[in-house]
Coordinates of C-alpha atoms in Angstrom, one line a residue:
Chain G
X1 CA -20.7 8.4 30.6
X2 CA -18.3 8.8 33.5
X3 CA -19.3 6.4 36.3
X4 CA -18.9 9.3 38.7
X5 CA -21.4 11.4 36.8
X6 CA -23.9 8.5 36.7
X7 CA -23.4 8.0 40.5
X8 CA -24.2 11.8 41.0
X9 CA -27.2 11.6 38.8
X10 CA -28.6 8.5 40.6
X11 CA -27.9 10.2 44.0
X12 CA -30.0 13.2 42.9
X13 CA -32.8 10.9 41.8
X14 CA -32.7 9.1 45.1
X15 CA -33.0 12.5 46.9
X16 CA -36.0 13.5 44.8
X17 CA -33.9 16.4 43.2
X18 CA -34.6 17.3 39.5
X19 CA -31.5 17.2 37.3
X20 CA -30.7 17.3 33.5
X21 CA -27.8 15.5 31.9
X22 CA -26.5 17.4 28.9
X23 CA -24.8 15.3 26.2
X24 CA -23.0 16.8 23.2
X25 CA -24.0 14.3 20.5
X26 CA -20.9 15.1 18.4
X27 CA -18.2 15.0 21.0
X28 CA -19.9 12.9 23.7
X29 CA -19.0 15.5 26.3
X30 CA -21.4 15.5 29.3
X31 CA -22.4 17.7 32.2
X32 CA -25.0 17.6 34.9
X33 CA -27.3 20.6 35.7
X34 CA -29.4 20.6 38.9
X35 CA -32.7 22.4 39.4
X36 CA -31.9 25.5 41.4
X37 CA -28.5 26.0 39.7
X38 CA -27.9 29.5 38.4
X39 CA -28.7 29.3 34.7
X40 CA -28.2 33.0 33.9
X41 CA -24.9 32.4 32.1
X42 CA -25.7 28.9 30.8
X43 CA -25.7 28.8 27.0
X44 CA -28.7 26.5 27.2
X45 CA -30.4 28.4 30.1
X46 CA -33.8 28.9 28.6
X47 CA -34.0 25.4 27.1
X48 CA -33.0 23.9 30.5
X49 CA -35.7 25.9 32.4
X50 CA -38.3 24.8 29.9
X51 CA -37.3 21.2 30.2
X52 CA -37.4 21.3 34.0
X53 CA -41.0 22.3 33.7
X54 CA -42.1 19.9 30.9
X55 CA -40.0 17.0 32.3
X56 CA -39.4 15.8 28.7
X57 CA -36.1 14.6 27.4
X58 CA -35.0 15.7 23.9
X59 CA -32.5 17.3 21.5
X60 CA -31.8 21.0 21.5
X61 CA -29.3 23.1 19.5
X62 CA -26.7 25.3 21.1
X63 CA -25.8 28.7 19.8
X64 CA -23.3 27.1 17.4
X65 CA -26.0 24.8 16.0
X66 CA -24.6 21.7 17.7
X67 CA -27.1 19.0 18.8
X68 CA -27.2 18.6 22.6
X69 CA -29.3 15.8 24.1
X70 CA -31.1 16.7 27.4
X71 CA -31.9 13.7 29.6
X72 CA -34.4 15.2 32.0
X73 CA -34.9 13.5 35.4
X74 CA -37.7 14.8 37.7
X75 CA -38.7 13.1 41.0
X76 CA -40.9 10.1 40.5
X77 CA -44.6 10.5 41.5
X78 CA -45.5 9.4 45.0
X79 CA -48.5 7.3 46.0
X80 CA -49.7 7.6 49.5
X81 CA -52.1 4.8 50.5
X82 CA -54.2 5.1 53.6
X83 CA -55.0 1.7 55.0
X84 CA -52.8 -1.4 55.2
X85 CA -55.7 -3.5 53.8
X86 CA -55.9 -6.4 51.3
X87 CA -56.2 -4.1 48.3
X88 CA -53.1 -2.3 49.4
X89 CA -51.1 -5.5 49.5
X90 CA -51.7 -5.8 45.7
X91 CA -51.4 -2.1 45.0
X92 CA -48.0 -1.6 46.6
X93 CA -45.9 -4.0 44.3
X94 CA -47.8 -2.9 41.2
X95 CA -47.3 0.8 41.9
X96 CA -43.6 0.3 42.6
X97 CA -43.2 -1.5 39.2
X98 CA -44.9 1.5 37.6
X99 CA -42.3 3.8 39.1
X100 CA -44.1 5.3 42.1
X101 CA -42.6 6.0 45.5
X102 CA -45.2 4.3 47.7
X103 CA -46.1 4.9 51.3
X104 CA -48.8 2.9 53.3
X105 CA -50.1 4.6 56.4
X106 CA -52.3 2.8 59.0
X107 CA -52.3 3.2 62.7
X108 CA -54.0 -0.2 63.3
X109 CA -51.1 -2.4 64.2
X110 CA -53.0 -5.6 63.4
X111 CA -53.1 -4.5 59.7
X112 CA -49.7 -2.6 59.5
X113 CA -47.4 -5.5 60.0
X114 CA -44.0 -6.2 58.4
X115 CA -45.4 -9.6 57.4
X116 CA -48.0 -8.0 55.2
X117 CA -46.0 -5.0 53.8
X118 CA -42.3 -4.2 53.1
X119 CA -40.9 -2.0 55.8
X120 CA -39.7 0.6 53.3
X121 CA -43.3 1.6 52.6
X122 CA -45.0 1.0 55.9
X123 CA -45.8 3.8 58.4
X124 CA -47.8 2.2 61.3
X125 CA -49.0 5.5 62.7
X126 CA -51.8 8.0 62.4
X127 CA -51.9 10.0 59.1
X128 CA -51.8 13.2 61.0
X129 CA -48.4 12.3 62.4
X130 CA -46.9 10.8 59.3
X131 CA -47.9 13.6 57.0
X132 CA -46.5 16.2 59.4
X133 CA -43.1 14.7 58.8
X134 CA -43.5 14.1 55.0
X135 CA -46.2 16.6 53.7
X136 CA -48.2 15.9 50.6
X137 CA -47.6 17.8 47.4
X138 CA -48.6 18.2 43.8
X139 CA -46.4 15.2 42.7
X140 CA -48.4 12.9 45.1
X141 CA -51.5 10.8 44.7
X142 CA -53.6 9.8 47.7
X143 CA -55.8 6.7 47.9
X144 CA -57.8 6.4 51.1
X145 CA -58.8 2.7 51.5
X146 CA -59.9 2.1 55.1
X147 CA -63.4 3.6 54.8
X148 CA -63.0 4.5 58.5
X149 CA -63.6 8.2 58.9
X150 CA -61.3 8.4 61.9
X151 CA -58.4 7.3 59.6
X152 CA -59.4 8.5 56.1
X153 CA -61.0 12.0 56.6
X154 CA -57.9 13.8 57.7
X155 CA -55.6 12.7 54.9
X156 CA -58.3 13.3 52.3
X157 CA -58.7 16.9 53.4
X158 CA -54.9 17.3 53.6
X159 CA -54.6 15.9 50.0
X160 CA -57.2 18.4 48.7
X161 CA -55.4 21.3 50.4
X162 CA -52.0 20.2 49.1
X163 CA -53.2 19.9 45.5
X164 CA -52.4 16.2 45.2
X165 CA -52.8 15.3 41.5
X166 CA -55.1 12.5 42.5
X167 CA -57.4 11.9 45.5
X168 CA -59.5 8.8 45.6
X169 CA -61.6 7.3 48.4
X170 CA -62.9 3.8 48.8
X171 CA -66.5 3.2 49.9
X172 CA -70.0 2.8 48.7
X173 CA -72.0 5.8 47.4
X174 CA -73.7 5.9 50.8
X175 CA -70.4 5.9 52.7
X176 CA -69.1 8.6 50.3
X177 CA -72.3 10.7 50.8
X178 CA -71.7 10.7 54.5
X179 CA -68.0 11.5 54.0
X180 CA -69.0 14.5 51.8
X181 CA -71.3 15.8 54.6
X182 CA -68.6 15.6 57.2
X183 CA -66.0 17.3 54.9
X184 CA -68.5 20.0 54.0
X185 CA -69.1 20.6 57.7
X186 CA -65.4 20.9 58.2
X187 CA -65.5 23.8 55.7
X188 CA -64.3 22.2 52.4
X189 CA -65.9 23.8 49.4
X190 CA -68.1 21.7 47.0
X191 CA -65.8 22.5 44.0
X192 CA -62.9 21.1 46.0
X193 CA -64.9 18.0 47.1
X194 CA -65.7 17.2 43.5
X195 CA -62.0 16.4 43.0
X196 CA -62.4 13.3 45.2
X197 CA -62.8 10.2 43.0
X198 CA -65.4 8.0 44.5
X199 CA -66.1 5.2 43.9
X200 CA -62.4 4.9 43.6
X201 CA -60.6 3.6 40.4
X202 CA -61.3 3.1 36.7
X203 CA -64.7 1.5 35.9
X204 CA -63.4 -1.9 34.8
X205 CA -65.8 -4.1 36.8
X206 CA -63.0 -4.9 39.3
X207 CA -64.2 -7.6 41.7
X208 CA -61.2 -8.9 43.7
X209 CA -58.9 -6.8 45.9
X210 CA -56.1 -7.2 43.3
X211 CA -58.5 -6.1 40.5
X212 CA -59.5 -3.1 42.5
X213 CA -55.8 -2.3 42.9
X214 CA -55.4 -2.3 39.1
X215 CA -58.4 0.0 38.8
X216 CA -56.9 2.4 41.4
X217 CA -53.5 2.4 39.8
X218 CA -55.0 3.0 36.4
X219 CA -56.9 6.0 37.7
X220 CA -53.8 7.4 39.3
X221 CA -51.8 7.0 36.1
X222 CA -54.6 8.6 34.0
X223 CA -54.6 11.6 36.4
X224 CA -50.9 11.9 36.1
X225 CA -50.5 11.6 32.3
X226 CA -53.7 13.0 30.9
X227 CA -53.5 16.1 33.1
X228 CA -49.8 16.5 32.1
X229 CA -50.9 16.4 28.4
X230 CA -53.1 19.4 28.8
X231 CA -50.7 21.4 31.1
Chain A
X23 CA -30.2 -10.0 38.1
X24 CA -27.6 -8.6 40.5
X25 CA -28.6 -7.2 43.9
X26 CA -28.6 -3.5 43.3
X27 CA -28.7 -1.8 46.6
X28 CA -30.1 -3.3 49.8
X29 CA -31.3 0.0 51.0
X30 CA -33.6 0.5 48.1
X31 CA -34.3 -2.9 47.0
X32 CA -37.7 -2.2 45.6
X33 CA -39.3 -3.1 42.3
X34 CA -38.6 0.3 40.7
X35 CA -34.9 0.1 41.5
X36 CA -34.7 -3.5 40.3
X37 CA -36.0 -2.4 36.9
X38 CA -34.2 1.0 36.7
X39 CA -31.6 1.0 33.8
X40 CA -29.6 3.9 35.3
X41 CA -29.3 2.2 38.7
X42 CA -28.5 -1.1 37.0
X43 CA -25.8 0.6 34.9
X44 CA -24.2 2.0 38.0
X45 CA -24.4 -1.4 39.9
X46 CA -23.0 -3.4 37.0
X47 CA -20.2 -0.9 36.4
X48 CA -19.3 -0.9 40.1
X49 CA -19.2 -4.7 40.0
X50 CA -16.5 -4.5 37.4
X51 CA -18.6 -5.4 34.4
X52 CA -18.0 -3.4 31.1
X53 CA -21.2 -1.5 30.4
X54 CA -22.8 0.5 27.6
X55 CA -25.9 2.7 28.0
X56 CA -28.3 3.2 25.0
X57 CA -30.7 6.1 25.0
X58 CA -33.6 7.0 22.6
X59 CA -32.7 10.6 21.6
X60 CA -35.2 11.1 18.8
X61 CA -38.4 9.5 17.5
X62 CA -40.6 10.1 14.4
X63 CA -44.1 8.8 13.8
X64 CA -45.3 6.2 16.2
X65 CA -42.5 4.8 18.3
X66 CA -42.9 2.3 21.0
X67 CA -40.7 4.0 23.7
X68 CA -40.4 7.7 24.3
X69 CA -37.3 9.9 24.0
X70 CA -35.1 9.4 27.1
X71 CA -35.8 5.6 27.4
X72 CA -32.7 3.5 28.3
X73 CA -31.3 0.1 27.6
X74 CA -28.2 -1.0 29.6
X75 CA -25.9 -3.7 28.1
X76 CA -22.8 -5.5 29.5
X77 CA -20.0 -7.1 27.6
X78 CA -21.6 -10.5 27.8
X79 CA -24.7 -9.2 26.0
X80 CA -26.8 -9.2 29.1
X81 CA -29.3 -6.3 29.0
X82 CA -32.1 -4.5 31.0
X83 CA -34.6 -1.8 30.1
X84 CA -35.8 -1.1 26.5
X85 CA -35.5 1.3 23.7
X86 CA -38.4 -0.2 21.6
X87 CA -41.0 -2.8 22.3
X88 CA -38.5 -5.5 21.6
X89 CA -38.2 -4.7 17.9
X90 CA -34.6 -3.5 17.7
X91 CA -33.1 -4.4 21.1
X92 CA -31.1 -7.2 19.5
X93 CA -29.4 -4.9 17.0
X94 CA -28.7 -2.3 19.7
X95 CA -27.1 -5.0 21.9
X96 CA -24.7 -6.1 19.2
X97 CA -23.8 -2.4 18.4
X98 CA -23.3 -1.8 22.1
X99 CA -20.7 -4.6 22.2
X100 CA -18.7 -2.7 19.6
X101 CA -19.1 0.5 21.7
X102 CA -17.8 -1.3 24.8
X103 CA -14.9 -2.7 22.8
X104 CA -13.9 0.7 21.2
X105 CA -14.8 3.0 24.1
X106 CA -16.4 5.4 21.5
X107 CA -20.1 6.4 21.5
X108 CA -22.2 5.6 18.4
X109 CA -25.5 6.9 16.9
X110 CA -27.9 4.3 15.5
X111 CA -31.0 4.8 13.5
X112 CA -33.9 2.4 12.9
X113 CA -37.1 2.7 11.0
X114 CA -39.0 1.9 7.8
X115 CA -37.0 4.4 5.8
X116 CA -33.8 2.6 6.7
X117 CA -32.9 -0.5 4.7
X118 CA -32.0 -2.3 8.0
X119 CA -35.8 -2.0 8.7
X120 CA -36.2 -5.2 6.6
X121 CA -34.1 -7.0 9.1
X122 CA -34.8 -5.4 12.5
X123 CA -37.2 -2.5 11.8
X124 CA -40.0 -1.1 13.8
X125 CA -43.2 -2.9 12.9
X126 CA -45.2 0.2 14.0
X127 CA -43.8 2.2 11.1
X128 CA -42.0 4.7 13.3
X129 CA -38.3 5.7 13.2
X130 CA -36.0 6.1 16.2
X131 CA -32.4 7.3 16.8
X132 CA -30.5 5.7 19.6
X133 CA -27.3 7.0 21.2
X134 CA -25.0 4.3 22.6
X135 CA -22.2 5.3 25.0
X136 CA -19.7 3.4 27.2
X137 CA -20.1 3.8 31.0
X138 CA -16.7 3.8 32.6

């Protein structure tokens, strides 16, 4: 691969732009196709469109029957964590290793310190303000971990509206019951509220903050991959 | 492990074979990129998985669960030397399976190309 082509592909990935690298497996010739490019005249147009949707790499044949390998690159899933709490300190590095773009939002400056979190993930501000600048979307998971309604309620509602692929909220059943009452009062339908996972995380008997982080990350991955299977 | 990019020095970048291939190549190392292009049966890593190799045999990433990386690295050294891509196949149907095969019983094809 040309180094310049690799640099272009990596720049697209950094900018969260989907791209497909097309490799002719006989000649080794390569080209890069970006999502949004006009594919009307592309010999692999239909295949490329399909692959942008499925996000799966694989071999296709061109009109001449020659094998072309498509390396499909779609934006990595995002994880937005509400609360710069103890669980989040374990969750951030694990989620980054698993390939997620991670953001931690907490307006409480005692929690949201650069000593406790890497600055690249930390947004020490109200969720309302942070999410205005970087809205939630369907490639994003949201984990609300403060169990403070003043901080958690707004992003939970925003995540449900944005169609986040996972929405989880920390708190006892009693805490969650009260949360549901508040959200219902705010006009969120029951069918929508049932999308909130509470208690949060896989049921693995997690006890420590780090174990709870594993349970949360497991639930997020399950939502991402198992839903994708049935899509 | 080289420092990849101070602006994005997070765990995902540190373990990202394509980012590593770019960083190694920019640093003047001779680099090959191996990619799983086809799998049959149960294969440990999906199509599109990468392994990056330099001329010293240093590598990052994976194309199997560790079953055939050694063989891919040694083929990659030939690819770096010749500058020509190569297609490798591993699996139980292949006689090399007795030496470096996939214990899971699957088969994989791996495309190895120079990065320059």
